[in-house]
């Protein structure tokens, strides 16, 4: 039985995140750092040109000094820690609900008919519109902030999970059924693995939106956190701290997204 | 206990269809099919496109239910997905996240002990010539190799009836011939009952012990058995076997492709 066939030619190399040489990975990382550095340079030039007052656009050195000041006062870690905590707790709750409801709506046509329109309608509510209600119901503690983050994380996770499970290749589902898979077996062996890449992508989107909603929550009612630093610096005319808060939010958002990006890579690896 | 189950499942099964009708909405696809299939035979179901060949196969597998009539496998009716059947579709339908070995393992009968299952998977990968590709993903192998993995996934189930729905139709011509020979070898070795749906007359003539032609009724009352022909030569067959030529011509004529020589003659006369 010599059925020598050559394997199909691998598809043309796409910009694949997985497993190119270590050197290339570093090169890509370095390339990604070029625009921020250019931005920093332009910022320095513009600030030095005198076109704006330092109250409007402090030079990078002032922002670095502001960073040192916050570290010295011991406030920086407090702000970062509370913001990260709000995002993680809120995100965990929101993503869990998104996965559960998304799975229900994705897998069950009756549940989809019943729930999908309502959830879609709620999804269109802008983040800030929730804030007064949450404050009214939950006071001004941690609960309303975490809840708002949860709301933000929920929708992308819900939407992608529901869509991914509802659109699993029907041929694979039929194959699974023909080989005796039903219920939990079909779910764990066909539906979930097939939907996994989209679901993980949804988890990433949800995290990004969680950060977005965090700032909305902290801008309005808080005495700590990076959003508070933003609004407080506006009130006190500390533009350097304002820019610092923005840079820190970008950094934290990017870091948490990269962590989930690693997970996504693991899930997708080997499929293409 | 699972071992004894396995052995009973491995025995080739006889199949009988009684008055099988299937109506989709206003369209009658099958208008009463009666057919007896002996255990251990390869039956080819041929017919024009859309005549209901695949519908018969889906009813056999329990993937669909007849409007009326019954399917019996070894005398017991098919009611829902039937564990005595294993299906190979036109597409390999491998799970892209699983290796070929793990895809084949999907076909193992439930309750197979782990070690035995692993050995069976390896044995079948070997038999279909994929031993060296056990850890490859479906996207890394050719269409023919993927379809061989699909065949192994079906056979590792030790089915009473192997159902093949145009399994080689999407492959290139040479790969298709190799796959036909592989199926021929495996079937003679295992003795499995095979129902092969195909629109390829050559494939039917090459592989089948018996060829059943489905013919759609002119009045729209659904397809019925239009011809039921024994293939004269013993398997394995030489593709150039002259004793098969009349059968091939007969089948083609019944499918609306008359012999060309006659047509050429009339042209020459003109």
Short mmCIF file of C-alpha atoms in Angstrom, two decimals:
data_model
loop_
_atom_site.label_atom_id
_atom_site.label_comp_id
_atom_site.label_asym_id
_atom_site.label_seq_id
_atom_site.Cartn_x
_atom_site.Cartn_y
_atom_site.Cartn_z
CA UNK A 1 0.00 0.00 0.00
CA UNK A 2 2.28 2.70 -1.18
CA UNK A 3 0.12 5.72 -1.70
CA UNK A 4 2.79 8.32 -1.94
CA UNK A 5 1.30 11.75 -2.23
CA UNK A 6 2.96 14.93 -1.33
CA UNK A 7 1.14 16.99 1.26
CA UNK A 8 -0.60 20.02 -0.12
CA UNK A 9 1.59 23.04 -0.36
CA UNK A 10 1.33 25.03 2.81
CA UNK A 11 -0.71 28.20 2.24
CA UNK A 12 1.39 31.25 1.49
CA UNK A 13 3.01 32.68 4.56
CA UNK A 14 0.67 35.18 6.13
CA UNK A 15 1.79 37.59 8.80
CA UNK A 16 1.60 34.73 11.25
CA UNK A 17 2.08 35.65 14.89
CA UNK A 18 3.17 32.12 15.82
CA UNK A 19 6.67 30.78 16.02
CA UNK A 20 8.87 32.59 13.55
CA UNK A 21 12.48 32.72 14.72
CA UNK A 22 13.27 34.46 17.96
CA UNK A 23 15.24 37.09 16.07
CA UNK A 24 12.28 37.97 13.92
CA UNK A 25 10.06 38.26 16.98
CA UNK A 26 12.44 40.81 18.45
CA UNK A 27 12.58 42.67 15.14
CA UNK A 28 8.79 42.87 15.11
CA UNK A 29 8.74 44.12 18.68
CA UNK A 30 11.32 46.76 17.79
CA UNK A 31 9.31 47.80 14.75
CA UNK A 32 6.25 48.26 16.95
CA UNK A 33 8.22 50.64 19.15
CA UNK A 34 9.15 52.98 16.32
CA UNK A 35 5.88 54.97 16.12
CA UNK A 36 5.72 55.66 19.88
CA UNK A 37 9.32 56.91 19.74
CA UNK A 38 8.54 59.12 16.76
CA UNK A 39 5.48 60.40 18.61
CA UNK A 40 7.68 61.17 21.59
CA UNK A 41 10.10 63.07 19.36
CA UNK A 42 7.35 65.10 17.68
CA UNK A 43 5.85 65.85 21.08
CA UNK A 44 9.21 67.11 22.33
CA UNK A 45 9.69 69.28 19.22
CA UNK A 46 6.21 70.77 19.35
CA UNK A 47 6.46 71.42 23.08
CA UNK A 48 9.87 73.06 22.62
CA UNK A 49 8.68 75.19 19.67
CA UNK A 50 6.58 77.38 22.00
CA UNK A 51 3.42 77.05 19.89
CA UNK A 52 1.58 75.87 23.00
CA UNK A 53 1.96 76.91 26.58
CA UNK A 54 3.30 74.29 28.97
CA UNK A 55 -0.13 74.24 30.59
CA UNK A 56 -1.53 73.02 27.30
CA UNK A 57 1.31 70.74 26.25
CA UNK A 58 4.02 70.07 28.79
CA UNK A 59 7.19 68.50 27.33
CA UNK A 60 7.87 64.80 27.93
CA UNK A 61 10.36 65.62 30.66
CA UNK A 62 7.61 67.29 32.71
CA UNK A 63 5.47 64.18 32.40
CA UNK A 64 8.37 62.05 33.53
CA UNK A 65 8.79 64.40 36.48
CA UNK A 66 5.10 64.03 37.23
CA UNK A 67 5.58 60.28 37.22
CA UNK A 68 8.44 60.63 39.70
CA UNK A 69 6.29 62.85 41.87
CA UNK A 70 3.43 60.35 41.99
CA UNK A 71 5.84 57.54 42.80
CA UNK A 72 7.38 59.63 45.56
CA UNK A 73 4.02 60.41 47.09
CA UNK A 74 3.25 56.69 46.93
CA UNK A 75 0.11 57.39 44.91
CA UNK A 76 1.04 55.84 41.60
CA UNK A 77 0.75 52.19 42.68
CA UNK A 78 -2.46 52.92 44.54
CA UNK A 79 -4.06 54.39 41.42
CA UNK A 80 -2.80 51.64 39.15
CA UNK A 81 -3.68 48.87 41.60
CA UNK A 82 -7.25 50.03 42.13
CA UNK A 83 -7.84 50.48 38.40
CA UNK A 84 -6.39 47.07 37.59
CA UNK A 85 -8.43 45.50 40.36
CA UNK A 86 -11.64 47.07 39.04
CA UNK A 87 -10.90 45.89 35.53
CA UNK A 88 -9.99 42.35 36.56
CA UNK A 89 -12.98 41.81 38.86
CA UNK A 90 -15.43 43.49 36.53
CA UNK A 91 -13.99 41.74 33.52
CA UNK A 92 -14.13 38.32 35.17
CA UNK A 93 -17.80 38.78 36.00
CA UNK A 94 -18.73 40.33 32.64
CA UNK A 95 -16.82 37.81 30.56
CA UNK A 96 -18.27 34.90 32.54
CA UNK A 97 -21.81 36.19 31.98
CA UNK A 98 -21.02 36.87 28.32
CA UNK A 99 -19.75 33.32 27.83
CA UNK A 100 -22.74 31.78 29.57
CA UNK A 101 -25.44 33.84 27.87
CA UNK A 102 -23.59 33.75 24.54
CA UNK A 103 -23.43 29.96 24.72
CA UNK A 104 -27.12 29.75 25.55
CA UNK A 105 -28.15 32.06 22.72
CA UNK A 106 -25.68 30.50 20.28
CA UNK A 107 -26.74 26.93 20.94
CA UNK A 108 -30.48 27.19 21.46
CA UNK A 109 -32.73 28.64 18.80
CA UNK A 110 -35.62 29.26 21.23
CA UNK A 111 -33.26 31.10 23.61
CA UNK A 112 -31.99 33.12 20.64
CA UNK A 113 -35.49 34.11 19.57
CA UNK A 114 -36.36 35.05 23.15
CA UNK A 115 -33.23 36.86 24.33
CA UNK A 116 -31.15 38.05 21.39
CA UNK A 117 -33.24 41.13 20.47
CA UNK A 118 -33.31 42.42 24.05
CA UNK A 119 -29.60 41.93 24.58
CA UNK A 120 -28.87 43.63 21.27
CA UNK A 121 -31.00 46.60 22.31
CA UNK A 122 -29.19 46.91 25.65
CA UNK A 123 -25.90 46.69 23.81
CA UNK A 124 -26.59 49.94 21.99
CA UNK A 125 -26.85 51.88 25.26
CA UNK A 126 -23.74 54.10 25.55
CA UNK A 127 -21.51 53.34 28.50
CA UNK A 128 -22.02 56.66 30.23
CA UNK A 129 -25.78 56.24 30.19
CA UNK A 130 -25.48 53.46 32.77
CA UNK A 131 -23.52 55.53 35.26
CA UNK A 132 -26.29 57.54 36.96
CA UNK A 133 -28.39 54.43 37.42
CA UNK A 134 -25.51 52.41 38.82
CA UNK A 135 -24.65 55.20 41.25
CA UNK A 136 -28.27 55.43 42.34
CA UNK A 137 -28.54 51.71 42.93
CA UNK A 138 -25.10 50.87 44.23
CA UNK A 139 -23.77 54.02 45.83
CA UNK A 140 -20.28 55.27 45.16
CA UNK A 141 -18.19 52.31 46.32
CA UNK A 142 -16.42 49.76 44.18
CA UNK A 143 -19.59 47.96 43.10
CA UNK A 144 -20.82 50.42 40.46
CA UNK A 145 -17.36 50.70 38.88
CA UNK A 146 -16.85 46.98 38.66
CA UNK A 147 -20.37 46.58 37.36
CA UNK A 148 -19.79 49.13 34.62
CA UNK A 149 -16.60 47.32 33.58
CA UNK A 150 -18.57 44.06 33.63
CA UNK A 151 -21.20 45.61 31.35
CA UNK A 152 -18.47 46.77 29.00
CA UNK A 153 -16.77 43.38 28.90
CA UNK A 154 -20.01 41.46 28.62
CA UNK A 155 -21.20 42.55 25.19
CA UNK A 156 -18.23 41.72 22.97
CA UNK A 157 -17.83 38.36 24.70
CA UNK A 158 -21.53 37.64 24.44
CA UNK A 159 -21.78 38.66 20.78
CA UNK A 160 -18.76 36.71 19.54
CA UNK A 161 -19.58 33.61 21.60
CA UNK A 162 -23.18 33.51 20.41
CA UNK A 163 -22.22 34.08 16.78
CA UNK A 164 -19.35 31.59 16.84
CA UNK A 165 -21.43 28.80 18.36
CA UNK A 166 -24.38 29.47 16.09
CA UNK A 167 -22.19 29.38 12.99
CA UNK A 168 -20.08 26.31 13.60
CA UNK A 169 -19.65 24.55 10.24
CA UNK A 170 -22.86 22.49 9.93
CA UNK A 171 -20.92 19.79 8.10
CA UNK A 172 -18.73 19.24 11.16
CA UNK A 173 -21.78 19.20 13.42
CA UNK A 174 -23.43 16.62 11.19
CA UNK A 175 -20.24 14.57 11.19
CA UNK A 176 -20.20 14.65 14.97
CA UNK A 177 -23.83 13.56 15.11
CA UNK A 178 -23.24 10.79 12.58
CA UNK A 179 -20.51 9.46 14.85
CA UNK A 180 -22.81 9.35 17.82
CA UNK A 181 -22.01 12.64 19.53
CA UNK A 182 -24.87 14.39 21.28
CA UNK A 183 -25.32 16.96 24.02
CA UNK A 184 -22.22 17.47 26.11
CA UNK A 185 -20.08 15.27 23.86
CA UNK A 186 -21.01 17.29 20.79
CA UNK A 187 -20.41 20.50 22.75
CA UNK A 188 -16.95 19.59 24.04
CA UNK A 189 -15.67 17.71 21.00
CA UNK A 190 -17.07 19.79 18.14
CA UNK A 191 -18.87 23.00 19.04
CA UNK A 192 -16.54 24.53 21.63
CA UNK A 193 -13.26 23.73 19.85
CA UNK A 194 -14.71 25.01 16.58
CA UNK A 195 -15.85 28.24 18.22
CA UNK A 196 -12.75 28.69 20.38
CA UNK A 197 -10.77 31.09 18.16
CA UNK A 198 -13.69 33.52 17.84
CA UNK A 199 -14.50 33.21 21.52
CA UNK A 200 -10.95 34.04 22.54
CA UNK A 201 -11.02 36.97 20.17
CA UNK A 202 -14.21 38.11 21.84
CA UNK A 203 -12.51 37.81 25.23
CA UNK A 204 -9.82 40.16 23.93
CA UNK A 205 -12.33 42.66 22.64
CA UNK A 206 -14.19 42.46 25.93
CA UNK A 207 -11.08 43.27 27.90
CA UNK A 208 -10.38 46.30 25.73
CA UNK A 209 -13.92 47.50 26.23
CA UNK A 210 -13.59 46.83 29.95
CA UNK A 211 -10.76 49.39 30.13
CA UNK A 212 -12.89 51.83 28.17
CA UNK A 213 -15.77 51.53 30.60
CA UNK A 214 -13.40 51.70 33.57
CA UNK A 215 -12.35 55.19 32.62
CA UNK A 216 -15.97 56.17 32.16
CA UNK A 217 -16.70 54.96 35.70
CA UNK A 218 -13.67 56.56 37.27
CA UNK A 219 -14.17 59.88 35.53
CA UNK A 220 -17.52 60.36 37.12
CA UNK A 221 -17.41 59.11 40.67
CA UNK A 222 -14.18 58.10 42.25
CA UNK A 223 -11.37 59.24 44.45
CA UNK A 224 -8.76 56.81 43.15
CA UNK A 225 -7.69 55.18 39.94
CA UNK A 226 -6.28 56.35 36.64
CA UNK A 227 -9.58 57.83 35.53
CA UNK A 228 -9.60 59.87 38.70
CA UNK A 229 -6.07 61.07 37.94
CA UNK A 230 -7.38 62.28 34.58
CA UNK A 231 -10.28 64.26 35.94
CA UNK A 232 -8.35 65.48 38.99
CA UNK A 233 -5.47 66.73 36.84
CA UNK A 234 -7.96 68.64 34.71
CA UNK A 235 -9.36 70.34 37.79
CA UNK A 236 -5.92 71.20 39.14
CA UNK A 237 -4.40 72.20 35.81
CA UNK A 238 -1.79 69.43 35.92
CA UNK A 239 -1.63 68.59 32.21
CA UNK A 240 1.52 66.58 32.79
CA UNK A 241 -0.40 64.15 35.04
CA UNK A 242 -3.21 64.04 32.51
CA UNK A 243 -0.84 62.92 29.79
CA UNK A 244 0.76 60.50 32.22
CA UNK A 245 -2.60 58.90 33.00
CA UNK A 246 -3.32 58.51 29.30
CA UNK A 247 0.06 56.91 28.68
CA UNK A 248 -0.42 54.55 31.62
CA UNK A 249 -3.88 53.53 30.42
CA UNK A 250 -2.44 52.79 26.99
CA UNK A 251 0.36 50.76 28.54
CA UNK A 252 -1.91 48.75 30.83
CA UNK A 253 -4.44 48.14 28.08
CA UNK A 254 -1.77 46.97 25.72
CA UNK A 255 -0.18 44.70 28.33
CA UNK A 256 -3.41 42.96 29.27
CA UNK A 257 -4.33 42.60 25.60
CA UNK A 258 -0.96 41.03 24.85
CA UNK A 259 -1.55 38.49 27.61
CA UNK A 260 -4.82 37.39 26.00
CA UNK A 261 -3.09 37.54 22.62
CA UNK A 262 -0.79 34.79 23.82
CA UNK A 263 -3.81 32.69 24.76
CA UNK A 264 -5.36 33.33 21.35
CA UNK A 265 -2.19 32.23 19.63
CA UNK A 266 -2.21 28.98 21.58
CA UNK A 267 -5.80 28.28 20.57
CA UNK A 268 -5.32 29.06 16.90
CA UNK A 269 -1.96 27.34 16.61
CA UNK A 270 -1.89 24.37 14.27
CA UNK A 271 -5.20 25.09 12.58
CA UNK A 272 -3.88 27.05 9.68
CA UNK B 1 -18.35 -6.25 27.82
CA UNK B 2 -17.27 -3.50 25.39
CA UNK B 3 -15.05 -6.06 23.66
CA UNK B 4 -18.01 -8.31 22.91
CA UNK B 5 -19.97 -5.28 21.69
CA UNK B 6 -17.12 -4.47 19.38
CA UNK B 7 -17.07 -7.91 17.92
CA UNK B 8 -20.78 -7.88 17.18
CA UNK B 9 -20.45 -4.45 15.60
CA UNK B 10 -17.61 -5.67 13.44
CA UNK B 11 -19.69 -8.35 11.76
CA UNK B 12 -20.94 -7.19 8.37
CA UNK B 13 -24.65 -6.47 8.46
CA UNK B 14 -27.44 -7.11 5.98
CA UNK B 15 -29.60 -4.13 5.05
CA UNK B 16 -33.12 -4.02 3.76
CA UNK B 17 -35.22 -1.11 2.64
CA UNK B 18 -38.99 -1.48 2.53
CA UNK B 19 -41.20 0.99 0.69
CA UNK B 20 -38.85 3.84 1.56
CA UNK B 21 -40.43 7.20 0.75
CA UNK B 22 -39.08 10.65 1.53
CA UNK B 23 -40.99 13.83 0.78
CA UNK B 24 -39.49 17.30 1.26
CA UNK B 25 -42.35 19.81 1.30
CA UNK B 26 -44.11 19.48 -2.03
CA UNK B 27 -41.28 17.50 -3.59
CA UNK B 28 -41.25 13.71 -3.47
CA UNK B 29 -37.64 12.59 -3.64
CA UNK B 30 -37.96 8.88 -2.96
CA UNK B 31 -41.10 7.16 -4.17
CA UNK B 32 -40.96 3.78 -2.49
CA UNK B 33 -37.58 2.05 -2.60
CA UNK B 34 -37.36 -1.67 -1.93
CA UNK B 35 -33.91 -3.16 -1.71
CA UNK B 36 -32.19 -6.10 -0.05
CA UNK B 37 -28.47 -5.82 0.54
CA UNK B 38 -26.56 -8.92 1.52
CA UNK B 39 -24.00 -8.74 4.27
CA UNK B 40 -20.45 -8.30 3.07
CA UNK B 41 -21.26 -6.86 -0.35
CA UNK B 42 -20.41 -3.59 -1.98
CA UNK B 43 -23.53 -2.04 -3.43
CA UNK B 44 -23.18 0.99 -5.66
CA UNK B 45 -26.14 3.36 -5.82
CA UNK B 46 -25.93 5.28 -9.05
CA UNK B 47 -28.25 7.74 -10.69
CA UNK B 48 -28.42 11.22 -12.13
CA UNK B 49 -27.72 14.22 -9.92
CA UNK B 50 -30.50 15.04 -7.50
CA UNK B 51 -32.25 11.68 -7.87
CA UNK B 52 -32.12 10.96 -4.15
CA UNK B 53 -29.04 8.75 -3.85
CA UNK B 54 -27.67 10.72 -0.94
CA UNK B 55 -31.11 10.83 0.67
CA UNK B 56 -31.14 7.03 0.74
CA UNK B 57 -27.73 7.06 2.40
CA UNK B 58 -28.82 9.60 5.02
CA UNK B 59 -31.88 7.49 5.81
CA UNK B 60 -29.61 4.46 6.23
CA UNK B 61 -27.35 6.36 8.62
CA UNK B 62 -30.31 7.64 10.61
CA UNK B 63 -29.33 11.24 9.81
CA UNK B 64 -32.79 11.68 8.29
CA UNK B 65 -36.11 9.94 8.81
CA UNK B 66 -38.28 8.49 6.04
CA UNK B 67 -41.73 9.89 5.37
CA UNK B 68 -42.86 6.28 5.25
CA UNK B 69 -41.24 2.88 4.97
CA UNK B 70 -38.48 1.32 7.02
CA UNK B 71 -34.77 0.65 6.99
CA UNK B 72 -33.68 -2.58 8.66
CA UNK B 73 -30.09 -3.40 9.54
CA UNK B 74 -29.78 -7.08 10.44
CA UNK B 75 -33.54 -7.11 10.89
CA UNK B 76 -33.60 -4.27 13.42
CA UNK B 77 -35.06 -0.92 12.33
CA UNK B 78 -32.92 2.20 12.08
CA UNK B 79 -34.33 4.82 14.44
CA UNK B 80 -32.14 7.91 14.69
CA UNK B 81 -28.36 7.96 14.35
CA UNK B 82 -27.35 4.32 14.10
CA UNK B 83 -24.14 3.12 15.77
CA UNK B 84 -23.97 0.20 13.35
CA UNK B 85 -23.24 2.62 10.49
CA UNK B 86 -20.23 4.76 9.71
CA UNK B 87 -20.42 7.48 7.10
CA UNK B 88 -17.80 8.99 4.83
CA UNK B 89 -18.96 12.16 3.12
CA UNK B 90 -17.75 13.76 -0.08
CA UNK B 91 -15.72 16.18 2.06
CA UNK B 92 -13.32 14.70 4.61
CA UNK B 93 -14.96 16.74 7.40
CA UNK B 94 -11.97 16.43 9.69
CA UNK B 95 -11.81 18.60 12.80
CA UNK B 96 -9.13 21.15 11.88
CA UNK B 97 -7.93 21.45 15.50
CA UNK B 98 -7.23 17.73 15.84
CA UNK B 99 -4.33 15.76 14.44
CA UNK B 100 -5.15 13.03 11.93
CA UNK B 101 -4.73 10.43 14.67
CA UNK B 102 -7.13 12.29 16.98
CA UNK B 103 -9.57 12.65 14.11
CA UNK B 104 -9.49 8.93 13.47
CA UNK B 105 -9.95 8.35 17.20
CA UNK B 106 -13.26 10.23 16.95
CA UNK B 107 -14.60 7.18 15.13
CA UNK B 108 -13.76 4.69 17.89
CA UNK B 109 -16.85 2.99 19.29
CA UNK B 110 -17.81 4.50 22.64
CA UNK B 111 -16.35 2.64 25.60
CA UNK B 112 -13.23 1.48 23.78
CA UNK B 113 -10.43 1.14 26.36
CA UNK B 114 -7.80 3.83 25.88
CA UNK B 115 -4.86 1.57 25.03
CA UNK B 116 -6.91 -0.55 22.66
CA UNK B 117 -8.24 2.59 21.01
CA UNK B 118 -4.77 3.98 20.44
CA UNK B 119 -3.62 0.71 18.90
CA UNK B 120 -6.67 0.59 16.64
CA UNK B 121 -6.13 4.15 15.46
CA UNK B 122 -2.51 3.42 14.60
CA UNK B 123 -3.47 0.21 12.84
CA UNK B 124 -5.98 2.00 10.64
CA UNK B 125 -3.68 4.90 9.93
CA UNK B 126 -1.18 2.31 8.78
CA UNK B 127 -3.73 0.53 6.62
CA UNK B 128 -4.69 3.73 4.80
CA UNK B 129 -1.02 4.67 4.42
CA UNK B 130 -0.98 7.59 6.86
CA UNK B 131 1.22 6.15 9.60
CA UNK B 132 3.81 8.88 9.05
CA UNK B 133 1.19 11.62 9.20
CA UNK B 134 -0.51 10.74 12.48
CA UNK B 135 0.49 14.04 14.08
CA UNK B 136 -0.28 16.24 11.08
CA UNK B 137 -3.23 18.58 11.08
CA UNK B 138 -5.84 18.26 8.33
CA UNK B 139 -4.73 21.53 6.69
CA UNK B 140 -1.21 20.18 6.35
CA UNK B 141 -2.14 17.21 4.16
CA UNK B 142 -3.58 16.79 0.67
CA UNK B 143 -7.24 16.20 -0.11
CA UNK B 144 -6.61 12.54 -0.83
CA UNK B 145 -4.81 12.04 2.45
CA UNK B 146 -7.58 13.82 4.33
CA UNK B 147 -10.14 11.55 2.72
CA UNK B 148 -8.07 8.50 3.66
CA UNK B 149 -8.13 9.72 7.26
CA UNK B 150 -11.91 10.05 6.96
CA UNK B 151 -12.07 6.47 5.70
CA UNK B 152 -9.93 5.30 8.62
CA UNK B 153 -12.21 7.19 11.02
CA UNK B 154 -15.17 5.28 9.61
CA UNK B 155 -13.48 1.87 9.63
CA UNK B 156 -12.05 2.18 13.14
CA UNK B 157 -15.68 2.16 14.21
CA UNK B 158 -15.93 -1.43 12.91
CA UNK B 159 -19.28 -0.63 11.36
CA UNK B 160 -21.79 -3.22 10.25
CA UNK B 161 -22.43 -1.01 7.23
CA UNK B 162 -20.01 1.48 5.73
CA UNK B 163 -21.86 4.32 4.00
CA UNK B 164 -19.92 6.27 1.40
CA UNK B 165 -21.48 9.39 -0.09
CA UNK B 166 -19.54 10.14 -3.28
CA UNK B 167 -16.39 9.80 -1.21
CA UNK B 168 -13.90 10.28 -4.04
CA UNK B 169 -15.79 12.75 -6.21
CA UNK B 170 -13.77 15.77 -5.09
CA UNK B 171 -10.39 14.14 -5.66
CA UNK B 172 -8.21 14.40 -8.74
CA UNK B 173 -8.47 11.54 -11.22
CA UNK B 174 -5.35 9.62 -10.23
CA UNK B 175 -5.94 9.96 -6.50
CA UNK B 176 -9.48 8.78 -7.08
CA UNK B 177 -8.25 5.57 -8.74
CA UNK B 178 -5.83 4.92 -5.89
CA UNK B 179 -8.58 5.48 -3.35
CA UNK B 180 -10.83 3.04 -5.19
CA UNK B 181 -8.13 0.38 -5.02
CA UNK B 182 -7.59 1.12 -1.34
CA UNK B 183 -11.29 0.76 -0.60
CA UNK B 184 -11.41 -2.45 -2.63
CA UNK B 185 -8.46 -3.90 -0.65
CA UNK B 186 -9.84 -2.85 2.72
CA UNK B 187 -13.30 -4.17 2.01
CA UNK B 188 -12.05 -7.55 0.86
CA UNK B 189 -9.89 -7.72 3.95
CA UNK B 190 -12.57 -6.73 6.46
CA UNK B 191 -15.66 -7.99 4.68
CA UNK B 192 -17.66 -4.89 5.62
CA UNK B 193 -21.00 -4.26 3.93
CA UNK B 194 -20.56 -1.11 1.86
CA UNK B 195 -23.16 1.17 0.31
CA UNK B 196 -21.41 3.45 -2.14
CA UNK B 197 -23.27 6.40 -3.58
CA UNK B 198 -21.60 7.58 -6.75
CA UNK B 199 -22.38 9.20 -10.05
CA UNK B 200 -19.23 7.75 -11.55
CA UNK B 201 -20.19 4.71 -13.60
CA UNK B 202 -16.56 3.57 -13.88
CA UNK B 203 -16.21 3.67 -10.12
CA UNK B 204 -19.37 1.63 -9.65
CA UNK B 205 -18.28 -0.94 -12.22
CA UNK B 206 -14.83 -1.18 -10.69
CA UNK B 207 -15.86 -1.59 -7.06
CA UNK B 208 -19.38 -2.90 -6.72
CA UNK B 209 -20.63 -6.44 -6.46
CA UNK B 210 -24.01 -5.10 -7.44
CA UNK B 211 -25.14 -1.84 -8.97
CA UNK B 212 -28.51 -0.34 -8.17
CA UNK B 213 -29.68 2.42 -10.45
CA UNK B 214 -32.10 4.97 -9.08
CA UNK B 215 -34.45 6.47 -11.63
CA UNK B 216 -36.61 9.52 -10.99
CA UNK B 217 -40.22 8.94 -12.06
CA UNK B 218 -41.41 11.12 -14.94
CA UNK B 219 -44.57 12.13 -13.10
CA UNK B 220 -42.67 13.52 -10.10
CA UNK B 221 -43.68 10.71 -7.77
CA UNK B 222 -40.10 10.22 -6.62
CA UNK B 223 -37.17 7.98 -7.49
CA UNK B 224 -37.50 4.22 -7.62
CA UNK B 225 -35.07 1.40 -8.35
CA UNK B 226 -34.64 1.54 -12.10
CA UNK B 227 -32.22 -1.36 -12.51
CA UNK B 228 -30.49 -3.85 -10.26
CA UNK B 229 -27.45 -5.36 -11.91
CA UNK B 230 -24.90 -7.93 -10.76
CA UNK B 231 -21.37 -7.11 -11.85
CA UNK B 232 -20.03 -10.17 -13.67
CA UNK B 233 -16.31 -10.15 -12.79
CA UNK B 234 -14.79 -11.10 -9.45
CA UNK B 235 -12.93 -8.46 -7.45
CA UNK B 236 -10.26 -7.14 -7.58
CA UNK B 237 -10.88 -6.21 -11.17
CA UNK B 238 -8.65 -4.99 -13.90
CA UNK B 239 -9.89 -1.63 -15.13
CA UNK B 240 -9.56 -2.86 -18.72
CA UNK B 241 -11.48 -6.09 -18.08
CA UNK B 242 -13.40 -6.63 -21.35
CA UNK B 243 -16.25 -8.42 -19.59
CA UNK B 244 -17.17 -5.13 -17.93
CA UNK B 245 -17.52 -3.17 -21.16
CA UNK B 246 -21.13 -4.13 -21.93
CA UNK B 247 -22.21 -3.37 -18.35
CA UNK B 248 -20.57 0.03 -18.47
CA UNK B 249 -22.24 0.83 -21.81
CA UNK B 250 -25.57 -0.40 -20.50
CA UNK B 251 -25.36 1.78 -17.40
CA UNK B 252 -24.31 4.84 -19.36
CA UNK B 253 -27.15 4.31 -21.81
CA UNK B 254 -29.63 4.05 -18.94
CA UNK B 255 -28.23 7.30 -17.56
CA UNK B 256 -28.80 9.04 -20.88
CA UNK B 257 -25.32 8.73 -22.39
CA UNK B 258 -25.74 6.45 -25.43
CA UNK B 259 -22.78 4.89 -27.22
CA UNK B 260 -20.90 7.39 -29.32
CA UNK B 261 -19.88 5.05 -32.12
CA UNK B 262 -23.41 4.86 -33.44
CA UNK B 263 -23.75 8.64 -33.37
CA UNK B 264 -20.47 9.03 -35.24
CA UNK B 265 -21.68 6.57 -37.90
CA UNK B 266 -24.83 8.54 -38.60
CA UNK B 267 -22.78 11.70 -38.88
CA UNK B 268 -20.49 10.07 -41.38
CA UNK B 269 -23.47 8.91 -43.43
CA UNK B 270 -24.67 12.46 -43.64
#
